[in-house]
XYZ file of N, CA and C in Angstrom:
384
model
N -26.245 13.557 -26.212
C -26.013 12.126 -26.292
C -26.212 11.513 -24.906
N -26.913 10.456 -24.853
C -27.183 9.790 -23.593
C -25.957 9.018 -23.116
N -25.770 8.973 -21.813
C -24.654 8.218 -21.252
C -25.011 6.752 -21.043
N -26.269 6.402 -21.181
C -26.690 5.022 -20.974
C -26.402 4.230 -22.243
N -25.678 3.143 -22.073
C -25.342 2.286 -23.203
C -25.632 0.839 -22.811
N -26.403 0.158 -23.657
C -26.762 -1.228 -23.373
C -25.527 -2.127 -23.349
N -24.453 -1.707 -24.028
C -23.234 -2.521 -24.051
C -22.616 -2.631 -22.660
N -22.915 -1.689 -21.791
C -22.346 -1.697 -20.442
C -23.243 -2.395 -19.434
N -24.329 -2.987 -19.845
C -25.240 -3.674 -18.934
C -24.833 -5.138 -18.838
N -24.222 -5.505 -17.720
C -23.765 -6.876 -17.497
C -23.877 -7.186 -15.998
N -25.097 -7.309 -15.471
C -25.259 -7.494 -14.028
C -24.724 -8.823 -13.506
N -24.519 -9.797 -14.375
C -24.004 -11.100 -13.939
C -22.485 -11.181 -14.018
N -21.847 -10.258 -14.708
C -20.399 -10.261 -14.832
C -19.873 -11.227 -15.875
N -20.719 -11.668 -16.808
C -20.287 -12.610 -17.836
C -19.311 -11.966 -18.824
N -19.559 -10.737 -19.197
C -18.752 -10.075 -20.223
C -17.513 -9.404 -19.655
N -17.646 -8.711 -18.521
C -16.548 -7.919 -17.962
C -15.875 -8.551 -16.748
N -16.362 -9.669 -16.269
C -15.742 -10.344 -15.137
C -16.334 -9.987 -13.787
N -16.858 -8.781 -13.665
C -17.560 -8.364 -12.448
C -18.860 -7.711 -12.883
N -19.857 -7.651 -12.014
C -21.108 -7.003 -12.397
C -20.846 -5.578 -12.897
N -21.421 -5.262 -14.048
C -21.190 -3.972 -14.684
C -22.535 -3.321 -14.985
N -22.602 -2.031 -14.683
C -23.829 -1.270 -14.889
C -23.504 -0.014 -15.685
N -24.525 0.565 -16.284
C -24.322 1.817 -16.989
C -24.417 2.998 -16.037
N -24.180 4.179 -16.533
C -24.175 5.417 -15.758
C -25.469 5.560 -14.976
N -25.369 5.707 -13.672
C -26.499 5.841 -12.745
C -27.423 4.616 -12.759
N -26.892 3.468 -13.155
C -27.716 2.273 -13.239
C -27.416 1.232 -12.178
N -26.547 1.544 -11.237
C -26.192 0.572 -10.198
C -27.341 0.428 -9.202
N -27.617 -0.794 -8.762
C -28.683 -0.987 -7.782
C -28.265 -0.471 -6.404
N -29.217 -0.282 -5.512
C -28.864 0.153 -4.154
C -27.973 -0.889 -3.475
N -27.154 -0.442 -2.571
C -26.264 -1.354 -1.874
C -24.835 -1.274 -2.367
N -24.602 -0.543 -3.459
C -23.268 -0.311 -3.979
C -22.951 1.171 -3.894
N -21.678 1.490 -3.679
C -21.270 2.890 -3.621
C -19.805 3.016 -4.047
N -19.460 4.175 -4.578
C -18.072 4.453 -4.930
C -17.317 4.853 -3.662
N -15.995 4.945 -3.754
C -15.200 5.393 -2.604
C -15.648 6.777 -2.137
N -15.899 7.649 -3.080
C -16.317 9.011 -2.737
C -17.660 9.014 -2.020
N -18.583 8.179 -2.473
C -19.886 8.095 -1.819
C -19.753 7.490 -0.424
N -18.873 6.499 -0.280
C -18.643 5.926 1.051
C -18.056 6.976 1.986
N -17.073 7.732 1.496
C -16.442 8.760 2.327
C -17.451 9.821 2.756
N -18.358 10.205 1.847
C -19.383 11.193 2.190
C -20.329 10.662 3.269
N -20.487 9.351 3.319
C -21.357 8.731 4.327
C -20.595 8.384 5.602
N -19.289 8.724 5.657
C -18.507 8.432 6.846
C -18.020 6.994 6.905
N -17.909 6.349 5.737
C -17.496 4.950 5.677
C -16.223 4.802 4.856
N -15.641 3.597 4.913
C -14.464 3.251 4.116
C -14.642 1.824 3.611
N -13.988 1.456 2.491
C -14.168 0.105 1.952
C -13.663 -0.996 2.876
N -12.686 -0.734 3.722
C -12.173 -1.695 4.713
C -11.575 -2.941 4.077
N -10.852 -2.782 2.988
C -10.134 -3.895 2.400
C -10.955 -4.832 1.539
N -12.209 -4.551 1.355
C -13.022 -5.434 0.529
C -12.653 -5.254 -0.950
N -12.779 -6.296 -1.751
C -12.465 -6.165 -3.174
C -13.561 -5.376 -3.893
N -13.259 -4.937 -5.094
C -14.248 -4.234 -5.918
C -15.388 -5.204 -6.195
N -16.613 -4.764 -5.930
C -17.766 -5.646 -6.070
C -18.438 -5.494 -7.434
N -18.368 -4.310 -8.017
C -19.011 -4.052 -9.302
C -18.374 -2.809 -9.907
N -18.815 -2.456 -11.096
C -18.303 -1.258 -11.739
C -19.395 -0.585 -12.542
N -19.216 0.703 -12.752
C -20.081 1.471 -13.630
C -19.208 1.918 -14.787
N -19.661 1.657 -16.003
C -18.929 2.090 -17.189
C -19.753 3.138 -17.929
N -19.079 4.117 -18.488
C -19.739 5.110 -19.318
C -18.746 5.633 -20.337
N -19.277 6.203 -21.374
C -18.437 6.753 -22.423
C -18.110 8.193 -22.071
N -16.835 8.485 -21.957
C -16.419 9.826 -21.563
C -15.296 10.330 -22.443
N -14.680 11.392 -22.004
C -13.579 11.985 -22.738
C -12.430 10.984 -22.781
N -11.945 10.677 -23.968
C -10.830 9.757 -24.105
C -11.229 8.297 -24.155
N -12.494 8.001 -24.186
C -12.922 6.607 -24.288
C -13.837 6.192 -23.156
N -13.803 4.919 -22.839
C -14.673 4.371 -21.799
C -14.101 4.669 -20.423
N -14.925 5.201 -19.550
C -14.529 5.522 -18.177
C -15.143 4.497 -17.247
N -14.530 4.310 -16.085
C -15.007 3.319 -15.124
C -15.010 3.908 -13.715
N -15.996 3.514 -12.948
C -16.050 3.844 -11.522
C -16.290 2.530 -10.788
N -15.430 2.226 -9.844
C -15.538 0.970 -9.128
C -16.465 1.114 -7.932
N -17.237 0.084 -7.698
C -18.248 0.102 -6.640
C -17.906 -0.914 -5.560
N -18.249 -0.557 -4.331
C -18.028 -1.411 -3.163
C -19.369 -1.649 -2.486
N -19.454 -2.759 -1.775
C -20.693 -3.068 -1.073
C -20.783 -2.226 0.196
N -21.911 -1.581 0.381
C -22.118 -0.712 1.532
C -22.242 -1.538 2.813
N -22.816 -2.739 2.728
C -23.003 -3.544 3.938
C -21.682 -4.061 4.503
N -20.606 -4.118 3.683
C -19.306 -4.556 4.173
C -18.395 -3.398 4.573
N -18.835 -2.177 4.313
C -18.026 -1.004 4.641
C -18.019 -0.770 6.147
N -16.941 -0.162 6.618
C -16.805 0.130 8.047
C -16.685 1.634 8.251
N -16.884 2.096 9.481
C -16.745 3.537 9.740
C -15.320 4.008 9.482
N -15.205 5.261 9.046
C -13.881 5.835 8.824
C -13.121 5.907 10.136
N -11.815 5.699 10.060
C -10.980 5.796 11.247
C -10.668 7.258 11.527
N -10.559 7.606 12.796
C -10.203 8.970 13.153
C -8.725 9.010 13.511
N -8.110 10.147 13.264
C -6.687 10.305 13.558
C -6.469 10.379 15.063
N -5.362 9.797 15.511
C -5.010 9.869 16.920
C -4.443 11.257 17.224
N -4.396 11.657 18.490
C -3.805 12.954 18.825
C -2.355 13.078 18.358
N -1.593 11.999 18.412
C -0.203 12.046 17.947
C -0.144 12.286 16.444
N -1.047 11.679 15.678
C -1.071 11.899 14.235
C -1.448 13.339 13.917
N -2.410 13.874 14.641
C -2.809 15.261 14.418
C -1.665 16.223 14.743
N -0.911 15.940 15.826
C 0.250 16.770 16.158
C 1.298 16.706 15.065
N 1.519 15.506 14.517
C 2.519 15.345 13.461
C 2.117 16.111 12.201
N 0.859 16.075 11.834
C 0.387 16.825 10.671
C 0.527 18.316 10.918
N 0.150 18.762 12.106
C 0.270 20.181 12.450
C 1.728 20.638 12.380
N 2.650 19.821 12.883
C 4.073 20.160 12.843
C 4.591 20.200 11.406
N 4.141 19.275 10.568
C 4.579 19.258 9.173
C 4.076 20.484 8.426
N 2.849 20.890 8.678
C 2.312 22.078 8.014
C 3.005 23.346 8.507
N 3.350 23.386 9.774
C 4.104 24.528 10.299
C 5.480 24.588 9.655
N 6.114 23.448 9.463
C 7.428 23.416 8.825
C 7.355 23.913 7.386
N 6.258 23.669 6.719
C 6.105 24.149 5.333
C 5.936 25.661 5.278
N 5.522 26.283 6.393
C 5.339 27.730 6.433
C 6.531 28.466 7.028
N 7.519 27.752 7.533
C 8.665 28.373 8.190
C 9.829 28.488 7.211
N 10.356 29.701 7.069
C 11.467 29.954 6.162
C 12.753 29.432 6.787
N 13.559 28.716 6.012
C 14.804 28.167 6.540
C 15.915 29.212 6.553
N 15.704 30.340 5.887
C 16.707 31.397 5.856
C 16.539 32.338 7.055
N 15.345 32.931 7.186
C 15.126 33.905 8.255
C 14.469 33.295 9.489
N 13.873 32.100 9.359
C 13.268 31.429 10.503
C 11.882 31.908 10.877
N 11.311 32.834 10.114
C 9.961 33.336 10.413
C 8.902 32.393 9.854
N 7.811 32.262 10.619
C 6.680 31.486 10.128
C 5.796 32.425 9.323
N 5.519 32.064 8.097
C 4.735 32.903 7.189
C 3.291 32.418 7.141
N 2.357 33.284 6.710
C 0.950 32.869 6.603
C 0.669 32.060 5.337
N 1.692 31.739 4.563
C 1.551 30.968 3.333
C 2.611 29.862 3.330
N 2.409 28.877 2.466
C 3.403 27.813 2.345
C 4.592 28.334 1.540
N 5.795 28.010 1.998
C 7.010 28.429 1.315
C 7.093 27.687 -0.022
N 7.265 28.411 -1.136
C 7.367 27.728 -2.435
C 8.569 26.795 -2.468
N 8.349 25.570 -2.887
C 9.444 24.598 -2.954
C 10.451 24.993 -4.024
N 10.001 25.712 -5.046
C 10.916 26.113 -6.106
C 11.939 27.129 -5.602
N 11.565 27.906 -4.585
C 12.479 28.912 -4.032
C 13.246 28.380 -2.829
N 12.566 27.617 -1.989
C 13.206 27.099 -0.790
C 13.324 28.131 0.315
N 12.721 29.288 0.117
C 12.751 30.361 1.115
C 11.513 31.213 0.933
N 11.234 32.048 1.929
C 10.030 32.871 1.858
C 10.180 33.930 0.764
N 9.090 34.560 0.407
C 9.119 35.541 -0.674
C 9.935 36.769 -0.309
N 9.972 37.114 0.961
C 10.771 38.256 1.398
C 12.257 37.971 1.225
N 12.696 36.797 1.601
C 14.109 36.439 1.450
C 14.484 36.249 -0.011
N 13.552 35.800 -0.821
C 13.836 35.524 -2.223
C 13.745 36.763 -3.094
N 13.134 37.846 -2.614
C 12.951 39.061 -3.404
C 14.292 39.771 -3.564
N 14.811 39.903 -4.766
C 16.111 40.544 -4.947
C 16.088 42.043 -4.625
N 14.919 42.661 -4.581
C 14.845 44.095 -4.283
C 15.176 44.387 -2.825
N 15.073 43.387 -1.960
C 15.367 43.625 -0.541
C 16.857 43.522 -0.248
N 17.635 43.040 -1.202
C 19.090 42.911 -1.008
C 19.804 43.998 -1.807
N 20.899 44.532 -1.287
C 21.674 45.495 -2.089
C 22.263 44.780 -3.290
N 22.319 45.483 -4.393
C 22.856 44.877 -5.620
C 24.343 44.580 -5.436
N 24.704 43.435 -5.947
C 26.113 43.055 -5.862
C 26.876 43.804 -6.933
N 28.033 44.301 -6.565
C 28.823 45.035 -7.527
C 29.592 44.045 -8.376
N 29.683 44.384 -9.640
C 30.419 43.511 -10.561
C 31.896 43.578 -10.244
N 32.550 42.468 -10.272
C 33.964 42.429 -9.918
C 34.859 42.773 -11.082
């Protein structure tokens, strides 16, 4: 089944409110967020300029398009932001019970590393 549907062709925006194109039918100059990110750009607060509609699983799917000429370069993280991310990731690998940094993220369901959570490493408690 073809993804192209004439019902989704509305380049003037009369039917859907914004210019609407079918699958792979958008003219040059428009891009999705993912396409902008791959090109090193960001939407920079601009409103949605157009959309692509197609029939998919669960009904009609939509992808919003932004104008490439209004997009700006992606911002880079500052050294302080990078340090904060690094510290947060280290905290996720550090066990709060034994204090060791593990090569994996501590499961939130356990709240401790796998070594501390393993009941085989502890002597069995005697029944009272």
